[in-house]
Amino acid sequence: MMFNNVDSIYTFTFASERKENCLACSRCSHDLAFFESDKLQVFLDKIGEETEFNLQKPTLTTISSSGENRTLYMSNLASMEEALRPNLEKTFKELEFESGQEVVVTDPGVKMPVHFKLHLT
């Protein structure tokens, strides 16, 4: 609405459209398939190649089957990156991943967390 302080008030309307898999406003999970023998680095490389995500310094977290929140990797803090770097060389099996488990990726370049559902074979 605009008020021009002369003789009228102007208002306009428009129909909003929403993209179902929008990173900014959608909380949908993106499905990815991996082998249990794949390393976490493979996952990081795969999401890094996707231009729609535009990830620069991702942080990877997940919720384990026991309900515990686990940080898998954090690249924006040097001390945490150094402490969690060994996880990149571990396989999904070593990290105790189950098929259907979600990895939540946050990044300074993306306003909302991005959810990935992993399908392991």
N, CA, C and O atoms as CSV, one atom per row, in Angstrom:
chain,resi,resn,atom,element,x,y,z
A,1,MET,N,N,0.846,-1.156,0.000
A,1,MET,CA,C,0.000,0.000,0.000
A,1,MET,C,C,0.901,1.231,0.000
A,1,MET,O,O,1.910,1.275,0.704
A,2,MET,N,N,0.528,2.222,-0.791
A,2,MET,CA,C,1.276,3.479,-0.839
A,2,MET,C,C,0.328,4.639,-0.556
A,2,MET,O,O,-0.783,4.692,-1.083
A,3,PHE,N,N,0.776,5.552,0.273
A,3,PHE,CA,C,0.012,6.761,0.565
A,3,PHE,C,C,0.836,7.941,0.066
A,3,PHE,O,O,1.960,8.145,0.525
A,4,ASN,N,N,0.295,8.720,-0.867
A,4,ASN,CA,C,1.084,9.802,-1.444
A,4,ASN,C,C,0.778,11.159,-0.818
A,4,ASN,O,O,1.326,12.169,-1.258
A,5,ASN,N,N,-0.082,11.207,0.199
A,5,ASN,CA,C,-0.375,12.409,0.975
A,5,ASN,C,C,-0.967,13.538,0.132
A,5,ASN,O,O,-0.880,14.699,0.530
A,6,VAL,N,N,-1.559,13.234,-1.005
A,6,VAL,CA,C,-2.189,14.268,-1.815
A,6,VAL,C,C,-3.693,14.025,-1.878
A,6,VAL,O,O,-4.484,14.794,-1.332
A,7,ASP,N,N,-4.073,12.942,-2.554
A,7,ASP,CA,C,-5.506,12.736,-2.682
A,7,ASP,C,C,-5.939,11.270,-2.720
A,7,ASP,O,O,-7.118,10.986,-2.929
A,8,SER,N,N,-5.007,10.335,-2.522
A,8,SER,CA,C,-5.449,8.951,-2.643
A,8,SER,C,C,-4.499,7.982,-1.948
A,8,SER,O,O,-3.398,8.329,-1.521
A,9,ILE,N,N,-4.981,6.766,-1.861
A,9,ILE,CA,C,-4.171,5.638,-1.396
A,9,ILE,C,C,-4.188,4.611,-2.520
A,9,ILE,O,O,-5.247,4.286,-3.055
A,10,TYR,N,N,-3.031,4.110,-2.870
A,10,TYR,CA,C,-2.915,3.134,-3.949
A,10,TYR,C,C,-2.532,1.786,-3.343
A,10,TYR,O,O,-1.632,1.710,-2.506
A,11,THR,N,N,-3.195,0.758,-3.756
A,11,THR,CA,C,-2.860,-0.592,-3.308
A,11,THR,C,C,-2.938,-1.544,-4.500
A,11,THR,O,O,-3.658,-1.295,-5.466
A,12,PHE,N,N,-2.197,-2.616,-4.413
A,12,PHE,CA,C,-2.183,-3.592,-5.499
A,12,PHE,C,C,-2.142,-4.982,-4.902
A,12,PHE,O,O,-1.743,-5.165,-3.752
A,13,THR,N,N,-2.552,-5.951,-5.685
A,13,THR,CA,C,-2.500,-7.348,-5.261
A,13,THR,C,C,-1.859,-8.177,-6.365
A,13,THR,O,O,-1.849,-7.795,-7.535
A,14,PHE,N,N,-1.339,-9.295,-5.967
A,14,PHE,CA,C,-0.777,-10.223,-6.941
A,14,PHE,C,C,-0.882,-11.630,-6.377
A,14,PHE,O,O,-0.950,-11.832,-5.165
A,15,ALA,N,N,-0.893,-12.572,-7.263
A,15,ALA,CA,C,-0.962,-13.981,-6.863
A,15,ALA,C,C,0.450,-14.500,-6.604
A,15,ALA,O,O,1.317,-14.425,-7.475
A,16,SER,N,N,0.670,-15.013,-5.427
A,16,SER,CA,C,1.975,-15.582,-5.091
A,16,SER,C,C,2.080,-16.993,-5.627
A,16,SER,O,O,1.120,-17.762,-5.580
A,17,GLU,N,N,3.240,-17.325,-6.130
A,17,GLU,CA,C,3.504,-18.678,-6.591
A,17,GLU,C,C,4.679,-19.217,-5.810
A,17,GLU,O,O,5.591,-18.479,-5.439
A,18,ARG,N,N,4.645,-20.499,-5.569
A,18,ARG,CA,C,5.698,-21.113,-4.771
A,18,ARG,C,C,6.228,-22.344,-5.486
A,18,ARG,O,O,5.464,-23.209,-5.915
A,19,LYS,N,N,7.528,-22.410,-5.605
A,19,LYS,CA,C,8.180,-23.576,-6.180
A,19,LYS,C,C,8.256,-24.654,-5.095
A,19,LYS,O,O,8.728,-24.390,-3.989
A,20,GLU,N,N,7.798,-25.853,-5.407
A,20,GLU,CA,C,7.684,-26.909,-4.400
A,20,GLU,C,C,9.014,-27.263,-3.729
A,20,GLU,O,O,9.039,-27.576,-2.539
A,21,ASN,N,N,10.107,-27.218,-4.472
A,21,ASN,CA,C,11.399,-27.592,-3.895
A,21,ASN,C,C,12.326,-26.389,-3.709
A,21,ASN,O,O,13.547,-26.524,-3.792
A,22,CYS,N,N,11.748,-25.222,-3.459
A,22,CYS,CA,C,12.521,-23.999,-3.244
A,22,CYS,C,C,13.368,-24.130,-1.977
A,22,CYS,O,O,12.868,-24.557,-0.936
A,23,LEU,N,N,14.641,-23.766,-2.064
A,23,LEU,CA,C,15.525,-23.865,-0.907
A,23,LEU,C,C,15.188,-22.841,0.170
A,23,LEU,O,O,15.407,-23.096,1.355
A,24,ALA,N,N,14.661,-21.693,-0.224
A,24,ALA,CA,C,14.398,-20.628,0.736
A,24,ALA,C,C,13.130,-20.859,1.549
A,24,ALA,O,O,13.096,-20.522,2.733
A,25,CYS,N,N,12.097,-21.419,0.951
A,25,CYS,CA,C,10.818,-21.495,1.662
A,25,CYS,C,C,10.276,-22.907,1.833
A,25,CYS,O,O,9.224,-23.083,2.448
A,26,SER,N,N,10.948,-23.901,1.317
A,26,SER,CA,C,10.446,-25.265,1.397
A,26,SER,C,C,11.304,-26.088,2.346
A,26,SER,O,O,12.517,-25.896,2.425
A,27,ARG,N,N,10.689,-26.970,3.039
A,27,ARG,CA,C,11.429,-27.857,3.944
A,27,ARG,C,C,11.419,-29.290,3.427
A,27,ARG,O,O,11.518,-30.236,4.209
A,28,CYS,N,N,11.300,-29.449,2.122
A,28,CYS,CA,C,11.255,-30.793,1.561
A,28,CYS,C,C,12.659,-31.409,1.585
A,28,CYS,O,O,13.667,-30.703,1.544
A,29,SER,N,N,12.693,-32.724,1.653
A,29,SER,CA,C,13.960,-33.445,1.640
A,29,SER,C,C,14.341,-33.776,0.210
A,29,SER,O,O,13.486,-34.100,-0.613
A,30,HIS,N,N,15.608,-33.692,-0.073
A,30,HIS,CA,C,16.140,-34.076,-1.374
A,30,HIS,C,C,16.684,-35.499,-1.234
A,30,HIS,O,O,17.521,-35.766,-0.372
A,31,ASP,N,N,16.212,-36.396,-2.075
A,31,ASP,CA,C,16.624,-37.794,-2.005
A,31,ASP,C,C,17.948,-38.003,-2.735
A,31,ASP,O,O,18.136,-37.536,-3.858
A,32,LEU,N,N,18.856,-38.709,-2.078
A,32,LEU,CA,C,20.144,-39.065,-2.674
A,32,LEU,C,C,20.426,-40.530,-2.375
A,32,LEU,O,O,20.131,-41.017,-1.283
A,33,ALA,N,N,20.991,-41.220,-3.335
A,33,ALA,CA,C,21.322,-42.638,-3.166
A,33,ALA,C,C,22.835,-42.824,-3.100
A,33,ALA,O,O,23.586,-42.250,-3.888
A,34,PHE,N,N,23.261,-43.643,-2.136
A,34,PHE,CA,C,24.674,-43.959,-1.950
A,34,PHE,C,C,24.802,-45.423,-1.564
A,34,PHE,O,O,23.820,-46.079,-1.217
A,35,PHE,N,N,26.033,-45.924,-1.631
A,35,PHE,CA,C,26.340,-47.246,-1.119
A,35,PHE,C,C,26.777,-47.094,0.336
A,35,PHE,O,O,27.305,-46.051,0.722
A,36,GLU,N,N,26.560,-48.132,1.142
A,36,GLU,CA,C,27.008,-48.088,2.537
A,36,GLU,C,C,28.516,-47.928,2.631
A,36,GLU,O,O,29.034,-47.422,3.627
A,37,SER,N,N,29.215,-48.361,1.593
A,37,SER,CA,C,30.676,-48.296,1.591
A,37,SER,C,C,31.205,-46.920,1.143
A,37,SER,O,O,32.408,-46.670,1.206
A,38,ASP,N,N,30.310,-46.037,0.695
A,38,ASP,CA,C,30.741,-44.685,0.308
A,38,ASP,C,C,31.125,-43.886,1.540
A,38,ASP,O,O,30.559,-44.057,2.619
A,39,LYS,N,N,32.093,-43.016,1.352
A,39,LYS,CA,C,32.560,-42.178,2.461
A,39,LYS,C,C,31.764,-40.882,2.512
A,39,LYS,O,O,31.138,-40.481,1.530
A,40,LEU,N,N,31.799,-40.243,3.659
A,40,LEU,CA,C,31.090,-38.976,3.833
A,40,LEU,C,C,31.621,-37.928,2.858
A,40,LEU,O,O,30.875,-37.037,2.452
A,41,GLN,N,N,32.886,-38.016,2.479
A,41,GLN,CA,C,33.474,-37.096,1.508
A,41,GLN,C,C,32.747,-37.182,0.168
A,41,GLN,O,O,32.605,-36.172,-0.521
A,42,VAL,N,N,32.285,-38.371,-0.208
A,42,VAL,CA,C,31.538,-38.549,-1.459
A,42,VAL,C,C,30.236,-37.743,-1.398
A,42,VAL,O,O,29.855,-37.091,-2.370
A,43,PHE,N,N,29.562,-37.797,-0.247
A,43,PHE,CA,C,28.340,-37.006,-0.052
A,43,PHE,C,C,28.650,-35.509,-0.175
A,43,PHE,O,O,27.932,-34.779,-0.857
A,44,LEU,N,N,29.705,-35.063,0.479
A,44,LEU,CA,C,30.081,-33.648,0.445
A,44,LEU,C,C,30.424,-33.206,-0.972
A,44,LEU,O,O,30.053,-32.106,-1.381
A,45,ASP,N,N,31.126,-34.048,-1.725
A,45,ASP,CA,C,31.458,-33.728,-3.114
A,45,ASP,C,C,30.199,-33.651,-3.971
A,45,ASP,O,O,30.069,-32.765,-4.816
A,46,LYS,N,N,29.272,-34.584,-3.748
A,46,LYS,CA,C,28.040,-34.626,-4.542
A,46,LYS,C,C,27.200,-33.369,-4.340
A,46,LYS,O,O,26.723,-32.785,-5.312
A,47,ILE,N,N,27.015,-32.946,-3.089
A,47,ILE,CA,C,26.205,-31.750,-2.857
A,47,ILE,C,C,26.960,-30.484,-3.248
A,47,ILE,O,O,26.345,-29.458,-3.540
A,48,GLY,N,N,28.277,-30.551,-3.254
A,48,GLY,CA,C,29.078,-29.412,-3.685
A,48,GLY,C,C,29.016,-29.189,-5.183
A,48,GLY,O,O,29.163,-28.060,-5.651
A,49,GLU,N,N,28.797,-30.272,-5.949
A,49,GLU,CA,C,28.701,-30.177,-7.404
A,49,GLU,C,C,27.375,-29.576,-7.856
A,49,GLU,O,O,27.298,-28.972,-8.926
A,50,GLU,N,N,26.338,-29.740,-7.050
A,50,GLU,CA,C,25.011,-29.244,-7.410
A,50,GLU,C,C,24.999,-27.718,-7.341
A,50,GLU,O,O,25.171,-27.144,-6.266
A,51,THR,N,N,24.799,-27.073,-8.462
A,51,THR,CA,C,24.838,-25.614,-8.500
A,51,THR,C,C,23.631,-24.979,-7.839
A,51,THR,O,O,23.709,-23.830,-7.405
A,52,GLU,N,N,22.513,-25.694,-7.749
A,52,GLU,CA,C,21.327,-25.098,-7.132
A,52,GLU,C,C,21.512,-24.870,-5.633
A,52,GLU,O,O,20.847,-24.011,-5.054
A,53,PHE,N,N,22.405,-25.627,-4.999
A,53,PHE,CA,C,22.605,-25.475,-3.565
A,53,PHE,C,C,23.599,-24.369,-3.226
A,53,PHE,O,O,23.459,-23.726,-2.186
A,54,ASN,N,N,24.588,-24.133,-4.063
A,54,ASN,CA,C,25.560,-23.058,-3.873
A,54,ASN,C,C,26.206,-23.111,-2.486
A,54,ASN,O,O,26.292,-22.094,-1.798
A,55,LEU,N,N,26.656,-24.294,-2.082
A,55,LEU,CA,C,27.247,-24.467,-0.765
A,55,LEU,C,C,28.728,-24.118,-0.802
A,55,LEU,O,O,29.465,-24.558,-1.684
A,56,GLN,N,N,29.147,-23.320,0.170
A,56,GLN,CA,C,30.542,-22.902,0.227
A,56,GLN,C,C,31.250,-23.475,1.448
A,56,GLN,O,O,32.334,-24.043,1.315
A,57,LYS,N,N,30.662,-23.339,2.636
A,57,LYS,CA,C,31.247,-23.848,3.874
A,57,LYS,C,C,30.172,-24.606,4.641
A,57,LYS,O,O,29.637,-24.099,5.628
A,58,PRO,N,N,29.855,-25.812,4.195
A,58,PRO,CA,C,28.726,-26.530,4.791
A,58,PRO,C,C,29.021,-27.105,6.176
A,58,PRO,O,O,30.159,-27.433,6.513
A,59,THR,N,N,27.968,-27.213,6.950
A,59,THR,CA,C,27.976,-27.927,8.225
A,59,THR,C,C,26.971,-29.063,8.086
A,59,THR,O,O,25.825,-28.839,7.696
A,60,LEU,N,N,27.399,-30.281,8.406
A,60,LEU,CA,C,26.555,-31.463,8.261
A,60,LEU,C,C,26.167,-31.994,9.635
A,60,LEU,O,O,27.029,-32.266,10.470
A,61,THR,N,N,24.883,-32.137,9.860
A,61,THR,CA,C,24.396,-32.735,11.098
A,61,THR,C,C,23.352,-33.788,10.766
A,61,THR,O,O,22.770,-33.785,9.681
A,62,THR,N,N,23.125,-34.682,11.707
A,62,THR,CA,C,22.107,-35.713,11.548
A,62,THR,C,C,21.570,-36.087,12.913
A,62,THR,O,O,22.156,-35.748,13.941
A,63,ILE,N,N,20.463,-36.781,12.914
A,63,ILE,CA,C,19.905,-37.317,14.158
A,63,ILE,C,C,20.046,-38.826,14.074
A,63,ILE,O,O,19.530,-39.454,13.150
A,64,SER,N,N,20.740,-39.400,15.032
A,64,SER,CA,C,20.981,-40.840,15.022
A,64,SER,C,C,19.703,-41.593,15.351
A,64,SER,O,O,18.701,-40.995,15.743
A,65,SER,N,N,19.745,-42.899,15.191
A,65,SER,CA,C,18.562,-43.727,15.457
A,65,SER,C,C,18.158,-43.667,16.929
A,65,SER,O,O,17.002,-43.925,17.264
A,66,SER,N,N,19.108,-43.327,17.814
A,66,SER,CA,C,18.793,-43.208,19.247
A,66,SER,C,C,18.251,-41.822,19.595
A,66,SER,O,O,17.951,-41.547,20.756
A,67,GLY,N,N,18.123,-40.938,18.581
A,67,GLY,CA,C,17.578,-39.604,18.812
A,67,GLY,C,C,18.617,-38.557,19.163
A,67,GLY,O,O,18.270,-37.426,19.503
A,68,GLU,N,N,19.865,-38.916,19.086
A,68,GLU,CA,C,20.962,-38.011,19.432
A,68,GLU,C,C,21.345,-37.146,18.232
A,68,GLU,O,O,21.506,-37.660,17.125
A,69,ASN,N,N,21.490,-35.848,18.443
A,69,ASN,CA,C,21.903,-34.925,17.383
A,69,ASN,C,C,23.421,-35.035,17.235
A,69,ASN,O,O,24.154,-34.852,18.207
A,70,ARG,N,N,23.893,-35.333,16.027
A,70,ARG,CA,C,25.328,-35.514,15.779
A,70,ARG,C,C,25.812,-34.535,14.718
A,70,ARG,O,O,25.220,-34.432,13.643
A,71,THR,N,N,26.869,-33.830,15.017
A,71,THR,CA,C,27.526,-32.990,14.024
A,71,THR,C,C,28.575,-33.852,13.333
A,71,THR,O,O,29.485,-34.377,13.975
A,72,LEU,N,N,28.438,-33.991,12.020
A,72,LEU,CA,C,29.340,-34.839,11.248
A,72,LEU,C,C,30.536,-34.070,10.720
A,72,LEU,O,O,31.646,-34.598,10.662
A,73,TYR,N,N,30.309,-32.827,10.335
A,73,TYR,CA,C,31.384,-32.013,9.762
A,73,TYR,C,C,30.994,-30.551,9.857
A,73,TYR,O,O,29.831,-30.195,9.665
A,74,MET,N,N,31.968,-29.709,10.152
A,74,MET,CA,C,31.746,-28.268,10.236
A,74,MET,C,C,32.960,-27.577,9.622
A,74,MET,O,O,34.068,-27.681,10.149
A,75,SER,N,N,32.756,-26.882,8.525
A,75,SER,CA,C,33.896,-26.303,7.816
A,75,SER,C,C,34.124,-24.819,8.101
A,75,SER,O,O,35.138,-24.262,7.680
A,76,ASN,N,N,33.203,-24.175,8.804
A,76,ASN,CA,C,33.372,-22.736,8.992
A,76,ASN,C,C,34.160,-22.360,10.240
A,76,ASN,O,O,34.544,-21.197,10.369
A,77,LEU,N,N,34.420,-23.276,11.160
A,77,LEU,CA,C,35.276,-23.030,12.317
A,77,LEU,C,C,36.496,-23.940,12.222
A,77,LEU,O,O,36.364,-25.161,12.134
A,78,ALA,N,N,37.674,-23.343,12.241
A,78,ALA,CA,C,38.902,-24.111,12.010
A,78,ALA,C,C,39.093,-25.226,13.034
A,78,ALA,O,O,39.459,-26.339,12.657
A,79,SER,N,N,38.857,-24.961,14.306
A,79,SER,CA,C,39.074,-25.980,15.333
A,79,SER,C,C,38.083,-27.138,15.188
A,79,SER,O,O,38.457,-28.299,15.353
A,80,MET,N,N,36.825,-26.824,14.881
A,80,MET,CA,C,35.822,-27.877,14.683
A,80,MET,C,C,36.088,-28.650,13.395
A,80,MET,O,O,35.900,-29.865,13.346
A,81,GLU,N,N,36.520,-27.951,12.364
A,81,GLU,CA,C,36.825,-28.619,11.090
A,81,GLU,C,C,37.950,-29.623,11.302
A,81,GLU,O,O,37.902,-30.736,10.776
A,82,GLU,N,N,38.950,-29.237,12.062
A,82,GLU,CA,C,40.077,-30.128,12.325
A,82,GLU,C,C,39.641,-31.348,13.147
A,82,GLU,O,O,40.082,-32.469,12.891
A,83,ALA,N,N,38.778,-31.118,14.128
A,83,ALA,CA,C,38.321,-32.215,14.983
A,83,ALA,C,C,37.399,-33.185,14.236
A,83,ALA,O,O,37.418,-34.388,14.499
A,84,LEU,N,N,36.593,-32.662,13.308
A,84,LEU,CA,C,35.614,-33.496,12.604
A,84,LEU,C,C,36.087,-33.991,11.241
A,84,LEU,O,O,35.388,-34.780,10.606
A,85,ARG,N,N,37.247,-33.553,10.780
A,85,ARG,CA,C,37.770,-33.966,9.478
A,85,ARG,C,C,37.886,-35.491,9.316
A,85,ARG,O,O,37.637,-35.997,8.222
A,86,PRO,N,N,38.256,-36.243,10.373
A,86,PRO,CA,C,38.324,-37.711,10.207
A,86,PRO,C,C,36.995,-38.344,9.785
A,86,PRO,O,O,36.999,-39.419,9.184
A,87,ASN,N,N,35.861,-37.706,10.083
A,87,ASN,CA,C,34.559,-38.246,9.661
A,87,ASN,C,C,34.423,-38.307,8.149
A,87,ASN,O,O,33.685,-39.145,7.632
A,88,LEU,N,N,35.121,-37.435,7.429
A,88,LEU,CA,C,35.030,-37.424,5.967
A,88,LEU,C,C,35.585,-38.702,5.355
A,88,LEU,O,O,35.192,-39.082,4.251
A,89,GLU,N,N,36.489,-39.365,6.055
A,89,GLU,CA,C,37.095,-40.599,5.554
A,89,GLU,C,C,36.356,-41.841,6.027
A,89,GLU,O,O,36.721,-42.956,5.654
A,90,LYS,N,N,35.324,-41.665,6.841
A,90,LYS,CA,C,34.542,-42.803,7.320
A,90,LYS,C,C,33.408,-43.110,6.349
A,90,LYS,O,O,32.868,-42.217,5.696
A,91,THR,N,N,33.055,-44.402,6.267
A,91,THR,CA,C,31.948,-44.807,5.413
A,91,THR,C,C,30.631,-44.560,6.155
A,91,THR,O,O,30.611,-44.335,7.365
A,92,PHE,N,N,29.537,-44.608,5.396
A,92,PHE,CA,C,28.224,-44.454,6.025
A,92,PHE,C,C,27.984,-45.569,7.041
A,92,PHE,O,O,27.333,-45.355,8.064
A,93,LYS,N,N,28.509,-46.749,6.756
A,93,LYS,CA,C,28.360,-47.876,7.683
A,93,LYS,C,C,29.119,-47.597,8.973
A,93,LYS,O,O,28.601,-47.855,10.060
A,94,GLU,N,N,30.327,-47.078,8.872
A,94,GLU,CA,C,31.114,-46.750,10.058
A,94,GLU,C,C,30.463,-45.625,10.878
A,94,GLU,O,O,30.591,-45.579,12.102
A,95,LEU,N,N,29.775,-44.735,10.190
A,95,LEU,CA,C,29.076,-43.647,10.879
A,95,LEU,C,C,27.696,-44.077,11.385
A,95,LEU,O,O,26.945,-43.269,11.934
A,96,GLU,N,N,27.373,-45.365,11.191
A,96,GLU,CA,C,26.121,-45.974,11.665
A,96,GLU,C,C,24.888,-45.328,11.042
A,96,GLU,O,O,23.891,-45.090,11.723
A,97,PHE,N,N,24.965,-45.045,9.738
A,97,PHE,CA,C,23.818,-44.508,9.007
A,97,PHE,C,C,22.868,-45.631,8.644
A,97,PHE,O,O,23.286,-46.763,8.402
A,98,GLU,N,N,21.599,-45.308,8.609
A,98,GLU,CA,C,20.572,-46.230,8.152
A,98,GLU,C,C,19.910,-45.627,6.935
A,98,GLU,O,O,19.874,-44.406,6.787
A,99,SER,N,N,19.388,-46.467,6.067
A,99,SER,CA,C,18.695,-45.972,4.884
A,99,SER,C,C,17.469,-45.170,5.313
A,99,SER,O,O,16.702,-45.604,6.172
A,100,GLY,N,N,17.296,-44.011,4.714
A,100,GLY,CA,C,16.190,-43.128,5.065
A,100,GLY,C,C,16.561,-42.059,6.075
A,100,GLY,O,O,15.756,-41.173,6.362
A,101,GLN,N,N,17.759,-42.128,6.613
A,101,GLN,CA,C,18.208,-41.134,7.583
A,101,GLN,C,C,18.478,-39.815,6.883
A,101,GLN,O,O,18.935,-39.796,5.740
A,102,GLU,N,N,18.200,-38.720,7.560
A,102,GLU,CA,C,18.384,-37.395,6.966
A,102,GLU,C,C,19.680,-36.754,7.441
A,102,GLU,O,O,20.098,-36.919,8.587
A,103,VAL,N,N,20.302,-36.019,6.527
A,103,VAL,CA,C,21.441,-35.167,6.844
A,103,VAL,C,C,20.976,-33.734,6.606
A,103,VAL,O,O,20.455,-33.409,5.539
A,104,VAL,N,N,21.168,-32.891,7.598
A,104,VAL,CA,C,20.780,-31.483,7.489
A,104,VAL,C,C,22.046,-30.681,7.224
A,104,VAL,O,O,23.018,-30.756,7.976
A,105,VAL,N,N,22.013,-29.914,6.143
A,105,VAL,CA,C,23.172,-29.123,5.739
A,105,VAL,C,C,22.835,-27.645,5.912
A,105,VAL,O,O,21.851,-27.150,5.363
A,106,THR,N,N,23.665,-26.957,6.679
A,106,THR,CA,C,23.536,-25.508,6.809
A,106,THR,C,C,24.778,-24.883,6.203
A,106,THR,O,O,25.852,-25.484,6.190
A,107,ASP,N,N,24.616,-23.673,5.703
A,107,ASP,CA,C,25.711,-22.994,5.021
A,107,ASP,C,C,25.453,-21.488,5.075
A,107,ASP,O,O,24.304,-21.061,4.967
A,108,PRO,N,N,26.499,-20.679,5.242
A,108,PRO,CA,C,26.289,-19.224,5.252
A,108,PRO,C,C,25.689,-18.692,3.954
A,108,PRO,O,O,25.045,-17.643,3.968
A,109,GLY,N,N,25.882,-19.382,2.844
A,109,GLY,CA,C,25.357,-18.929,1.555
A,109,GLY,C,C,23.905,-19.296,1.305
A,109,GLY,O,O,23.311,-18.835,0.330
A,110,VAL,N,N,23.315,-20.132,2.184
A,110,VAL,CA,C,21.927,-20.573,2.032
A,110,VAL,C,C,21.183,-20.179,3.302
A,110,VAL,O,O,21.638,-20.476,4.407
A,111,LYS,N,N,20.050,-19.518,3.151
A,111,LYS,CA,C,19.341,-18.985,4.309
A,111,LYS,C,C,18.682,-20.047,5.173
A,111,LYS,O,O,18.615,-19.890,6.392
A,112,MET,N,N,18.197,-21.116,4.573
A,112,MET,CA,C,17.499,-22.166,5.312
A,112,MET,C,C,18.314,-23.460,5.263
A,112,MET,O,O,19.063,-23.680,4.311
A,113,PRO,N,N,18.176,-24.311,6.274
A,113,PRO,CA,C,18.848,-25.616,6.212
A,113,PRO,C,C,18.311,-26.447,5.052
A,113,PRO,O,O,17.126,-26.378,4.726
A,114,VAL,N,N,19.176,-27.222,4.440
A,114,VAL,CA,C,18.788,-28.110,3.345
A,114,VAL,C,C,18.805,-29.538,3.885
A,114,VAL,O,O,19.795,-29.976,4.471
A,115,HIS,N,N,17.702,-30.261,3.683
A,115,HIS,CA,C,17.553,-31.617,4.187
A,115,HIS,C,C,17.781,-32.618,3.048
A,115,HIS,O,O,17.208,-32.489,1.966
A,116,PHE,N,N,18.623,-33.608,3.314
A,116,PHE,CA,C,18.877,-34.675,2.346
A,116,PHE,C,C,18.509,-35.997,2.989
A,116,PHE,O,O,18.974,-36.309,4.085
A,117,LYS,N,N,17.679,-36.775,2.315
A,117,LYS,CA,C,17.344,-38.120,2.791
A,117,LYS,C,C,18.222,-39.095,2.034
A,117,LYS,O,O,18.193,-39.142,0.804
A,118,LEU,N,N,19.005,-39.874,2.771
A,118,LEU,CA,C,19.942,-40.806,2.160
A,118,LEU,C,C,19.314,-42.189,2.021
A,118,LEU,O,O,18.750,-42.734,2.970
A,119,HIS,N,N,19.422,-42.733,0.835
A,119,HIS,CA,C,18.960,-44.100,0.564
A,119,HIS,C,C,20.221,-44.931,0.334
A,119,HIS,O,O,20.927,-44.753,-0.659
A,120,LEU,N,N,20.487,-45.834,1.265
A,120,LEU,CA,C,21.727,-46.614,1.213
A,120,LEU,C,C,21.444,-48.016,0.702
A,120,LEU,O,O,20.437,-48.636,1.043
A,121,THR,N,N,22.376,-48.506,-0.138
A,121,THR,CA,C,22.268,-49.867,-0.649
A,121,THR,C,C,23.538,-50.619,-0.347
A,121,THR,O,O,23.658,-51.794,-0.694
